PDB file of C-alpha atoms in Angstrom:
ATOM      1  CA  UNK Y   1     -11.317 -15.513   5.087  1.00 66.00           C
ATOM      2  CA  UNK Y   2     -11.609 -16.445   1.534  1.00 85.00           C
ATOM      3  CA  UNK Y   3      -8.745 -17.406  -0.328  1.00 90.00           C
ATOM      4  CA  UNK Y   4      -8.107 -17.073  -4.324  1.00 88.00           C
ATOM      5  CA  UNK Y   5      -6.549 -19.822  -6.203  1.00 87.00           C
ATOM      6  CA  UNK Y   6      -5.186 -18.689  -9.877  1.00 88.00           C
ATOM      7  CA  UNK Y   7      -3.846 -20.528 -12.725  1.00 83.00           C
ATOM      8  CA  UNK Y   8      -1.011 -21.454 -11.841  1.00 80.00           C
ATOM      9  CA  UNK Y   9      -1.433 -22.524  -8.465  1.00 77.00           C
ATOM     10  CA  UNK Y  10      -0.500 -19.014  -6.525  1.00 88.00           C
ATOM     11  CA  UNK Y  11      -3.221 -18.209  -4.080  1.00 94.00           C
ATOM     12  CA  UNK Y  12      -4.440 -15.222  -2.569  1.00 96.00           C
ATOM     13  CA  UNK Y  13      -6.025 -14.335   0.979  1.00 96.00           C
ATOM     14  CA  UNK Y  14      -8.527 -11.136   0.736  1.00 97.00           C
ATOM     15  CA  UNK Y  15     -10.964  -9.611   2.388  1.00 97.00           C
ATOM     16  CA  UNK Y  16     -14.210  -8.823   0.651  1.00 97.00           C
ATOM     17  CA  UNK Y  17     -17.047  -7.211   1.847  1.00 97.00           C
ATOM     18  CA  UNK Y  18     -19.479  -4.198   0.671  1.00 95.00           C
ATOM     19  CA  UNK Y  19     -21.220  -3.877  -2.281  1.00 94.00           C
ATOM     20  CA  UNK Y  20     -21.087  -1.541  -5.585  1.00 90.00           C
ATOM     21  CA  UNK Y  21     -19.538  -1.500  -9.012  1.00 88.00           C
ATOM     22  CA  UNK Y  22     -16.492  -0.738  -9.417  1.00 94.00           C
ATOM     23  CA  UNK Y  23     -14.620  -2.101  -6.386  1.00 97.00           C
ATOM     24  CA  UNK Y  24     -12.475  -0.447  -3.806  1.00 98.00           C
ATOM     25  CA  UNK Y  25      -9.919  -2.397  -4.211  1.00 98.00           C
ATOM     26  CA  UNK Y  26      -6.634  -1.930  -1.336  1.00 98.00           C
ATOM     27  CA  UNK Y  27      -2.693  -2.208  -1.218  1.00 98.00           C
ATOM     28  CA  UNK Y  28      -1.457  -2.912   1.201  1.00 98.00           C
ATOM     29  CA  UNK Y  29       2.030  -1.114   2.531  1.00 98.00           C
ATOM     30  CA  UNK Y  30       5.379  -3.181   3.648  1.00 97.00           C
ATOM     31  CA  UNK Y  31       6.460  -5.420   6.193  1.00 97.00           C
ATOM     32  CA  UNK Y  32       2.839  -5.574   6.480  1.00 98.00           C
ATOM     33  CA  UNK Y  33      -0.714  -7.653   5.683  1.00 98.00           C
ATOM     34  CA  UNK Y  34      -4.011  -7.011   4.061  1.00 98.00           C
ATOM     35  CA  UNK Y  35      -5.519  -7.045   7.545  1.00 98.00           C
ATOM     36  CA  UNK Y  36      -3.570  -3.344   8.277  1.00 98.00           C
ATOM     37  CA  UNK Y  37      -7.053  -2.057   6.160  1.00 98.00           C
ATOM     38  CA  UNK Y  38      -9.330  -3.709   9.124  1.00 97.00           C
ATOM     39  CA  UNK Y  39     -10.506   0.237   9.278  1.00 97.00           C
ATOM     40  CA  UNK Y  40     -11.479   0.725   5.709  1.00 97.00           C
ATOM     41  CA  UNK Y  41     -12.887  -2.332   5.426  1.00 95.00           C
ATOM     42  CA  UNK Y  42     -15.415  -1.188   8.310  1.00 89.00           C
ATOM     43  CA  UNK Y  43     -15.791   1.836   7.702  1.00 96.00           C
ATOM     44  CA  UNK Y  44     -16.344   1.804   3.031  1.00 96.00           C
ATOM     45  CA  UNK Y  45     -18.378  -1.162   3.118  1.00 95.00           C
ATOM     46  CA  UNK Y  46     -21.482   0.916   3.071  1.00 92.00           C
ATOM     47  CA  UNK Y  47     -20.290   2.660   0.164  1.00 93.00           C
ATOM     48  CA  UNK Y  48     -18.173   0.501  -2.034  1.00 95.00           C
ATOM     49  CA  UNK Y  49     -17.476  -3.355  -2.621  1.00 97.00           C
ATOM     50  CA  UNK Y  50     -14.120  -3.331  -0.642  1.00 98.00           C
ATOM     51  CA  UNK Y  51     -11.342  -5.826  -1.747  1.00 98.00           C
ATOM     52  CA  UNK Y  52      -7.938  -6.406   0.541  1.00 98.00           C
ATOM     53  CA  UNK Y  53      -5.734  -8.631  -1.115  1.00 98.00           C
ATOM     54  CA  UNK Y  54      -2.378 -10.127   0.418  1.00 98.00           C
ATOM     55  CA  UNK Y  55       0.587  -9.488  -1.509  1.00 97.00           C
ATOM     56  CA  UNK Y  56       2.568 -12.815  -2.405  1.00 96.00           C
ATOM     57  CA  UNK Y  57       4.064 -14.208  -0.014  1.00 97.00           C
ATOM     58  CA  UNK Y  58       2.872 -11.996   3.129  1.00 97.00           C
ATOM     59  CA  UNK Y  59      -1.114 -12.482   5.282  1.00 96.00           C
ATOM     60  CA  UNK Y  60      -2.600 -16.278   4.158  1.00 96.00           C
ATOM     61  CA  UNK Y  61      -0.801 -16.077   0.078  1.00 96.00           C
ATOM     62  CA  UNK Y  62       1.158 -17.734  -0.882  1.00 95.00           C
ATOM     63  CA  UNK Y  63       4.867 -16.991  -1.496  1.00 93.00           C
ATOM     64  CA  UNK Y  64       6.301 -16.451  -4.814  1.00 88.00           C
ATOM     65  CA  UNK Y  65       7.965 -14.290  -6.776  1.00 87.00           C
ATOM     66  CA  UNK Y  66       8.320 -10.154  -5.988  1.00 94.00           C
ATOM     67  CA  UNK Y  67       8.351  -7.708  -8.261  1.00 96.00           C
ATOM     68  CA  UNK Y  68       6.309  -4.250  -7.868  1.00 97.00           C
ATOM     69  CA  UNK Y  69       5.882  -5.211 -12.033  1.00 97.00           C
ATOM     70  CA  UNK Y  70       4.585  -8.521 -10.993  1.00 96.00           C
ATOM     71  CA  UNK Y  71       2.513  -7.749  -8.250  1.00 97.00           C
ATOM     72  CA  UNK Y  72       0.956  -5.588 -10.595  1.00 98.00           C
ATOM     73  CA  UNK Y  73       0.288  -8.289 -13.342  1.00 96.00           C
ATOM     74  CA  UNK Y  74      -1.129 -10.829 -10.222  1.00 96.00           C
ATOM     75  CA  UNK Y  75      -3.324  -8.360  -8.705  1.00 97.00           C
ATOM     76  CA  UNK Y  76      -4.733  -7.812 -12.720  1.00 97.00           C
ATOM     77  CA  UNK Y  77      -5.393 -11.629 -13.131  1.00 96.00           C
ATOM     78  CA  UNK Y  78      -6.494 -11.796  -8.976  1.00 97.00           C
ATOM     79  CA  UNK Y  79      -9.301  -8.826 -10.715  1.00 97.00           C
ATOM     80  CA  UNK Y  80      -9.724 -11.194 -13.289  1.00 95.00           C
ATOM     81  CA  UNK Y  81     -10.323 -14.624 -10.998  1.00 95.00           C
ATOM     82  CA  UNK Y  82     -13.228 -12.444  -9.276  1.00 95.00           C
ATOM     83  CA  UNK Y  83     -14.756 -11.617 -12.813  1.00 95.00           C
ATOM     84  CA  UNK Y  84     -13.897  -8.018 -12.243  1.00 96.00           C
ATOM     85  CA  UNK Y  85     -13.432  -6.003 -15.290  1.00 96.00           C
ATOM     86  CA  UNK Y  86     -12.036  -2.292 -13.112  1.00 97.00           C
ATOM     87  CA  UNK Y  87     -11.881  -0.830 -10.149  1.00 97.00           C
ATOM     88  CA  UNK Y  88     -10.458   1.653  -8.617  1.00 98.00           C
ATOM     89  CA  UNK Y  89      -7.251   1.053  -7.184  1.00 98.00           C
ATOM     90  CA  UNK Y  90      -5.703   1.907  -3.863  1.00 98.00           C
ATOM     91  CA  UNK Y  91      -2.577   1.094  -2.176  1.00 98.00           C
ATOM     92  CA  UNK Y  92      -0.211   3.064   0.806  1.00 98.00           C
ATOM     93  CA  UNK Y  93       3.423   2.864   0.542  1.00 98.00           C
ATOM     94  CA  UNK Y  94       4.390  -0.279  -1.628  1.00 98.00           C
ATOM     95  CA  UNK Y  95       0.741  -0.596  -2.274  1.00 98.00           C
ATOM     96  CA  UNK Y  96       0.944   2.530  -4.212  1.00 98.00           C
ATOM     97  CA  UNK Y  97       4.272   1.347  -6.118  1.00 98.00           C
ATOM     98  CA  UNK Y  98       2.146  -1.158  -7.317  1.00 98.00           C
ATOM     99  CA  UNK Y  99      -1.261   0.932  -8.039  1.00 98.00           C
ATOM    100  CA  UNK Y 100       1.037   3.237  -9.953  1.00 98.00           C
ATOM    101  CA  UNK Y 101       2.747   0.103 -11.629  1.00 98.00           C
ATOM    102  CA  UNK Y 102      -1.184  -1.163 -12.585  1.00 98.00           C
ATOM    103  CA  UNK Y 103      -1.578   2.045 -13.994  1.00 98.00           C
ATOM    104  CA  UNK Y 104       0.765   2.205 -16.368  1.00 97.00           C
ATOM    105  CA  UNK Y 105       0.373  -2.477 -17.393  1.00 97.00           C
ATOM    106  CA  UNK Y 106      -3.389  -2.552 -17.107  1.00 98.00           C
ATOM    107  CA  UNK Y 107      -5.177   1.006 -17.543  1.00 97.00           C
ATOM    108  CA  UNK Y 108      -8.277  -0.426 -19.337  1.00 97.00           C
ATOM    109  CA  UNK Y 109      -8.583  -2.392 -15.735  1.00 97.00           C
ATOM    110  CA  UNK Y 110      -8.659   1.086 -14.183  1.00 97.00           C
ATOM    111  CA  UNK Y 111     -11.536   3.285 -12.763  1.00 97.00           C
ATOM    112  CA  UNK Y 112      -9.162   5.078 -10.657  1.00 98.00           C
ATOM    113  CA  UNK Y 113      -6.401   5.496  -8.607  1.00 98.00           C
ATOM    114  CA  UNK Y 114      -5.860   6.271  -5.160  1.00 98.00           C
ATOM    115  CA  UNK Y 115      -2.455   6.486  -4.016  1.00 98.00           C
ATOM    116  CA  UNK Y 116      -1.540   7.123  -0.476  1.00 98.00           C
ATOM    117  CA  UNK Y 117       1.614   8.141   1.157  1.00 98.00           C
ATOM    118  CA  UNK Y 118       3.982   7.014  -1.733  1.00 98.00           C
ATOM    119  CA  UNK Y 119       5.935   7.991  -4.175  1.00 96.00           C
ATOM    120  CA  UNK Y 120       6.732   7.722  -7.986  1.00 96.00           C
ATOM    121  CA  UNK Y 121      11.067   7.779  -7.545  1.00 93.00           C
ATOM    122  CA  UNK Y 122      12.739   5.726  -7.602  1.00 92.00           C
ATOM    123  CA  UNK Y 123      15.300   5.375  -4.187  1.00 90.00           C
ATOM    124  CA  UNK Y 124      17.845   7.438  -4.049  1.00 91.00           C
ATOM    125  CA  UNK Y 125      21.884   5.683  -2.937  1.00 92.00           C
ATOM    126  CA  UNK Y 126      20.940   6.433   0.106  1.00 92.00           C
ATOM    127  CA  UNK Y 127      17.705   5.217   0.266  1.00 92.00           C
ATOM    128  CA  UNK Y 128      18.936   1.701  -1.789  1.00 92.00           C
ATOM    129  CA  UNK Y 129      21.912   1.062   0.445  1.00 94.00           C
ATOM    130  CA  UNK Y 130      19.665   0.865   4.092  1.00 93.00           C
ATOM    131  CA  UNK Y 131      17.277  -1.828   1.512  1.00 94.00           C
ATOM    132  CA  UNK Y 132      20.352  -3.491   1.882  1.00 94.00           C
ATOM    133  CA  UNK Y 133      20.916  -2.828   4.940  1.00 95.00           C
ATOM    134  CA  UNK Y 134      17.245  -3.822   6.947  1.00 95.00           C
ATOM    135  CA  UNK Y 135      17.719  -6.948   4.087  1.00 95.00           C
ATOM    136  CA  UNK Y 136      20.481  -7.863   6.354  1.00 95.00           C
ATOM    137  CA  UNK Y 137      18.803  -7.334   8.878  1.00 95.00           C
ATOM    138  CA  UNK Y 138      15.792  -9.199   8.581  1.00 96.00           C
ATOM    139  CA  UNK Y 139      18.126 -12.401   7.451  1.00 96.00           C
ATOM    140  CA  UNK Y 140      19.960 -12.365  10.927  1.00 95.00           C
ATOM    141  CA  UNK Y 141      16.672 -11.341  13.600  1.00 96.00           C
ATOM    142  CA  UNK Y 142      13.265 -11.815  11.967  1.00 94.00           C
ATOM    143  CA  UNK Y 143      10.483  -9.253  10.659  1.00 96.00           C
ATOM    144  CA  UNK Y 144       9.758  -7.791  14.296  1.00 95.00           C
ATOM    145  CA  UNK Y 145      13.118  -6.647  14.892  1.00 96.00           C
ATOM    146  CA  UNK Y 146      13.244  -4.922  10.945  1.00 96.00           C
ATOM    147  CA  UNK Y 147       9.387  -3.391  12.199  1.00 96.00           C
ATOM    148  CA  UNK Y 148      11.017  -2.464  15.563  1.00 94.00           C
ATOM    149  CA  UNK Y 149      13.058  -0.444  14.155  1.00 93.00           C
ATOM    150  CA  UNK Y 150      11.338   1.042  11.894  1.00 94.00           C
ATOM    151  CA  UNK Y 151       8.100   2.442  13.917  1.00 94.00           C
ATOM    152  CA  UNK Y 152       9.801   5.939  15.212  1.00 94.00           C
ATOM    153  CA  UNK Y 153      10.083   6.621  11.243  1.00 95.00           C
ATOM    154  CA  UNK Y 154       6.463   5.386   9.752  1.00 97.00           C
ATOM    155  CA  UNK Y 155       4.578   6.213  12.477  1.00 97.00           C
ATOM    156  CA  UNK Y 156       4.074  10.428  13.715  1.00 97.00           C
ATOM    157  CA  UNK Y 157       4.944  11.420  17.536  1.00 96.00           C
ATOM    158  CA  UNK Y 158       1.108  11.892  18.165  1.00 95.00           C
ATOM    159  CA  UNK Y 159       0.872   8.140  17.144  1.00 96.00           C
ATOM    160  CA  UNK Y 160       3.518   6.655  19.102  1.00 96.00           C
ATOM    161  CA  UNK Y 161       2.392   9.095  21.949  1.00 95.00           C
ATOM    162  CA  UNK Y 162      -1.251   8.619  21.547  1.00 95.00           C
ATOM    163  CA  UNK Y 163      -2.732   5.268  20.763  1.00 95.00           C
ATOM    164  CA  UNK Y 164       0.040   2.566  22.024  1.00 95.00           C
ATOM    165  CA  UNK Y 165      -2.587   0.120  21.050  1.00 96.00           C
ATOM    166  CA  UNK Y 166      -1.993   1.154  16.835  1.00 96.00           C
ATOM    167  CA  UNK Y 167       1.328   1.143  17.450  1.00 96.00           C
ATOM    168  CA  UNK Y 168       1.343  -2.637  19.455  1.00 96.00           C
ATOM    169  CA  UNK Y 169      -1.498  -4.073  16.876  1.00 97.00           C
ATOM    170  CA  UNK Y 170       1.449  -2.958  13.666  1.00 97.00           C
ATOM    171  CA  UNK Y 171       4.205  -4.140  15.775  1.00 97.00           C
ATOM    172  CA  UNK Y 172       2.240  -7.784  16.119  1.00 97.00           C
ATOM    173  CA  UNK Y 173       1.419  -8.018  11.674  1.00 98.00           C
ATOM    174  CA  UNK Y 174       4.718  -6.964  10.787  1.00 97.00           C
ATOM    175  CA  UNK Y 175       5.706  -9.870  13.375  1.00 97.00           C
ATOM    176  CA  UNK Y 176       3.614 -12.133  11.460  1.00 97.00           C
ATOM    177  CA  UNK Y 177       4.856 -12.179   7.954  1.00 98.00           C
ATOM    178  CA  UNK Y 178       7.957 -14.974   7.168  1.00 97.00           C
ATOM    179  CA  UNK Y 179      11.025 -12.996   6.692  1.00 97.00           C
ATOM    180  CA  UNK Y 180      11.886 -13.947   3.031  1.00 96.00           C
ATOM    181  CA  UNK Y 181       8.749 -12.421   2.111  1.00 97.00           C
ATOM    182  CA  UNK Y 182       9.956  -9.003   3.565  1.00 97.00           C
ATOM    183  CA  UNK Y 183      13.623  -9.977   1.901  1.00 97.00           C
ATOM    184  CA  UNK Y 184      11.850 -10.668  -1.141  1.00 96.00           C
ATOM    185  CA  UNK Y 185       9.804  -7.004  -0.746  1.00 97.00           C
ATOM    186  CA  UNK Y 186      12.856  -5.709   0.426  1.00 96.00           C
ATOM    187  CA  UNK Y 187      14.746  -6.292  -3.090  1.00 96.00           C
ATOM    188  CA  UNK Y 188      11.419  -5.470  -4.978  1.00 96.00           C
ATOM    189  CA  UNK Y 189      11.163  -1.922  -3.536  1.00 96.00           C
ATOM    190  CA  UNK Y 190      14.825  -1.582  -3.747  1.00 95.00           C
ATOM    191  CA  UNK Y 191      15.098  -2.094  -7.138  1.00 94.00           C
ATOM    192  CA  UNK Y 192      11.564  -0.284  -8.882  1.00 95.00           C
ATOM    193  CA  UNK Y 193      11.270   0.964 -11.884  1.00 93.00           C
ATOM    194  CA  UNK Y 194      10.258   4.438 -12.524  1.00 95.00           C
ATOM    195  CA  UNK Y 195       6.749   5.054 -12.596  1.00 96.00           C
ATOM    196  CA  UNK Y 196       7.080   9.279 -13.042  1.00 95.00           C
ATOM    197  CA  UNK Y 197       6.888   8.666 -16.606  1.00 95.00           C
ATOM    198  CA  UNK Y 198       3.475   7.090 -16.689  1.00 94.00           C
ATOM    199  CA  UNK Y 199       2.043   9.969 -14.744  1.00 96.00           C
ATOM    200  CA  UNK Y 200       1.033  11.941 -17.751  1.00 94.00           C
ATOM    201  CA  UNK Y 201      -0.627   9.514 -18.646  1.00 94.00           C
ATOM    202  CA  UNK Y 202      -2.951   8.437 -15.979  1.00 97.00           C
ATOM    203  CA  UNK Y 203      -6.700   9.665 -17.189  1.00 95.00           C
ATOM    204  CA  UNK Y 204      -8.962   7.992 -14.264  1.00 97.00           C
ATOM    205  CA  UNK Y 205      -9.737  10.091 -11.142  1.00 98.00           C
ATOM    206  CA  UNK Y 206      -6.865  10.380  -8.804  1.00 98.00           C
ATOM    207  CA  UNK Y 207      -6.807  10.931  -5.139  1.00 98.00           C
ATOM    208  CA  UNK Y 208      -3.418  11.415  -3.345  1.00 98.00           C
ATOM    209  CA  UNK Y 209      -3.237  10.896  -0.422  1.00 98.00           C
ATOM    210  CA  UNK Y 210      -0.834  11.808   2.461  1.00 98.00           C
ATOM    211  CA  UNK Y 211       0.415  12.203   6.685  1.00 98.00           C
ATOM    212  CA  UNK Y 212       1.062  15.626   7.670  1.00 98.00           C
ATOM    213  CA  UNK Y 213       4.415  14.050   9.795  1.00 97.00           C
ATOM    214  CA  UNK Y 214       5.143  11.937   6.809  1.00 98.00           C
ATOM    215  CA  UNK Y 215       8.752  11.429   7.080  1.00 95.00           C
ATOM    216  CA  UNK Y 216       9.250   8.858   4.743  1.00 95.00           C
ATOM    217  CA  UNK Y 217       7.112  10.015   1.620  1.00 95.00           C
ATOM    218  CA  UNK Y 218       6.486  13.570   2.573  1.00 96.00           C
ATOM    219  CA  UNK Y 219       3.918  15.853   1.205  1.00 97.00           C
ATOM    220  CA  UNK Y 220       6.508  17.907  -0.775  1.00 95.00           C
ATOM    221  CA  UNK Y 221       6.991  14.485  -2.357  1.00 94.00           C
ATOM    222  CA  UNK Y 222       3.053  13.892  -2.396  1.00 96.00           C
ATOM    223  CA  UNK Y 223       2.552  17.423  -4.000  1.00 96.00           C
ATOM    224  CA  UNK Y 224       4.844  16.584  -6.844  1.00 95.00           C
ATOM    225  CA  UNK Y 225       2.951  13.662  -7.388  1.00 96.00           C
ATOM    226  CA  UNK Y 226      -0.230  14.871  -7.713  1.00 97.00           C
ATOM    227  CA  UNK Y 227       0.967  17.917  -9.635  1.00 97.00           C
ATOM    228  CA  UNK Y 228       1.815  15.521 -12.654  1.00 97.00           C
ATOM    229  CA  UNK Y 229      -1.552  13.525 -12.742  1.00 97.00           C
ATOM    230  CA  UNK Y 230      -3.923  16.137 -14.538  1.00 95.00           C
ATOM    231  CA  UNK Y 231      -6.474  16.439 -12.413  1.00 93.00           C
ATOM    232  CA  UNK Y 232      -5.447  14.624  -9.479  1.00 97.00           C
ATOM    233  CA  UNK Y 233      -6.671  15.491  -5.761  1.00 97.00           C
ATOM    234  CA  UNK Y 234      -4.175  15.701  -3.125  1.00 98.00           C
ATOM    235  CA  UNK Y 235      -5.614  15.910   0.739  1.00 98.00           C
ATOM    236  CA  UNK Y 236      -3.467  15.935   3.939  1.00 98.00           C
ATOM    237  CA  UNK Y 237      -4.653  13.321   6.570  1.00 98.00           C
ATOM    238  CA  UNK Y 238      -4.334  15.515  10.133  1.00 98.00           C
ATOM    239  CA  UNK Y 239      -1.836  13.539  12.771  1.00 96.00           C
ATOM    240  CA  UNK Y 240      -0.626  11.387  11.194  1.00 98.00           C
ATOM    241  CA  UNK Y 241       2.898   9.951   9.813  1.00 98.00           C
ATOM    242  CA  UNK Y 242       3.625   7.133   7.244  1.00 98.00           C
ATOM    243  CA  UNK Y 243       0.868   4.556   8.097  1.00 98.00           C
ATOM    244  CA  UNK Y 244      -1.730   7.663   7.178  1.00 98.00           C
ATOM    245  CA  UNK Y 245      -4.972   5.198   7.054  1.00 98.00           C
ATOM    246  CA  UNK Y 246      -4.219   3.777  10.634  1.00 98.00           C
ATOM    247  CA  UNK Y 247      -3.706   6.633  12.813  1.00 98.00           C
ATOM    248  CA  UNK Y 248      -5.947   8.321  11.470  1.00 98.00           C
ATOM    249  CA  UNK Y 249      -8.523   6.202   9.877  1.00 98.00           C
ATOM    250  CA  UNK Y 250     -11.501   9.237  10.205  1.00 98.00           C
ATOM    251  CA  UNK Y 251      -9.739  11.678   8.163  1.00 98.00           C
ATOM    252  CA  UNK Y 252      -8.443   8.620   5.616  1.00 98.00           C
ATOM    253  CA  UNK Y 253     -11.988   7.161   5.285  1.00 98.00           C
ATOM    254  CA  UNK Y 254     -13.719  10.186   4.451  1.00 98.00           C
ATOM    255  CA  UNK Y 255     -11.514  11.373   2.013  1.00 98.00           C
ATOM    256  CA  UNK Y 256     -12.108   8.154  -0.043  1.00 98.00           C
ATOM    257  CA  UNK Y 257     -15.759   8.537   0.545  1.00 97.00           C
ATOM    258  CA  UNK Y 258     -15.836  12.056  -0.961  1.00 97.00           C
ATOM    259  CA  UNK Y 259     -13.809  10.243  -3.506  1.00 97.00           C
ATOM    260  CA  UNK Y 260     -15.756   7.339  -4.499  1.00 96.00           C
ATOM    261  CA  UNK Y 261     -18.842   9.540  -4.238  1.00 93.00           C
ATOM    262  CA  UNK Y 262     -17.673  11.876  -6.806  1.00 90.00           C
ATOM    263  CA  UNK Y 263     -16.316   8.858  -8.972  1.00 84.00           C
ATOM    264  CA  UNK Y 264     -19.421   7.859 -10.034  1.00 74.00           C
TER     265      UNK Y 264
END
């Protein structure tokens, strides 16, 4: 597995497969790592160069300061280290927040945008309070306990009933993440900036994806997001909840393939 060392010392673990320009860069959800993109790496490599990095402290990346904006800047630095001028950037949930920050802060490096199961707005007071409770739970009981409580929220009933192997794989990925990294990400999520003011400035082709049963960032939230980005396309992923790329990878990959073909 390649590791990229950036100026100043941080290291980024990543997968890099396929070929072609511009590459598709996929940013993972919380509290997972780049391995959540395995269904996409396998299926999309014939259509694009697909790169999936780990955020700081997750997977094989070294720990470091983590805000949504700093993560976006780190992605830009990472692309520069790989010699990539422009990329189609895709993010799911937390990865989508970082992708929106990247679009605002590094628009010159953006060839296209894929926003999956994410939103532009900040957390309301109840959600912020729940993030703080999750921080306390993670500090006390670890990352595995946190995801155990999240699973029913982020996965559809259909996935939990019919695809137990998916549920167990995701639990395993979450359990591997260091508690301190998960806590840092929770703080970043709780305190993230409002991305709504920048949406009208997005000037690249944009695909908005959402699981039809996503209870975390519901389809209406994605419709509002798409409505604010000029010329964007909104697609619902059947049978999927919040982690739509692993719950229905065939539909997710088909939507991404069509988008990539249309933007070349």
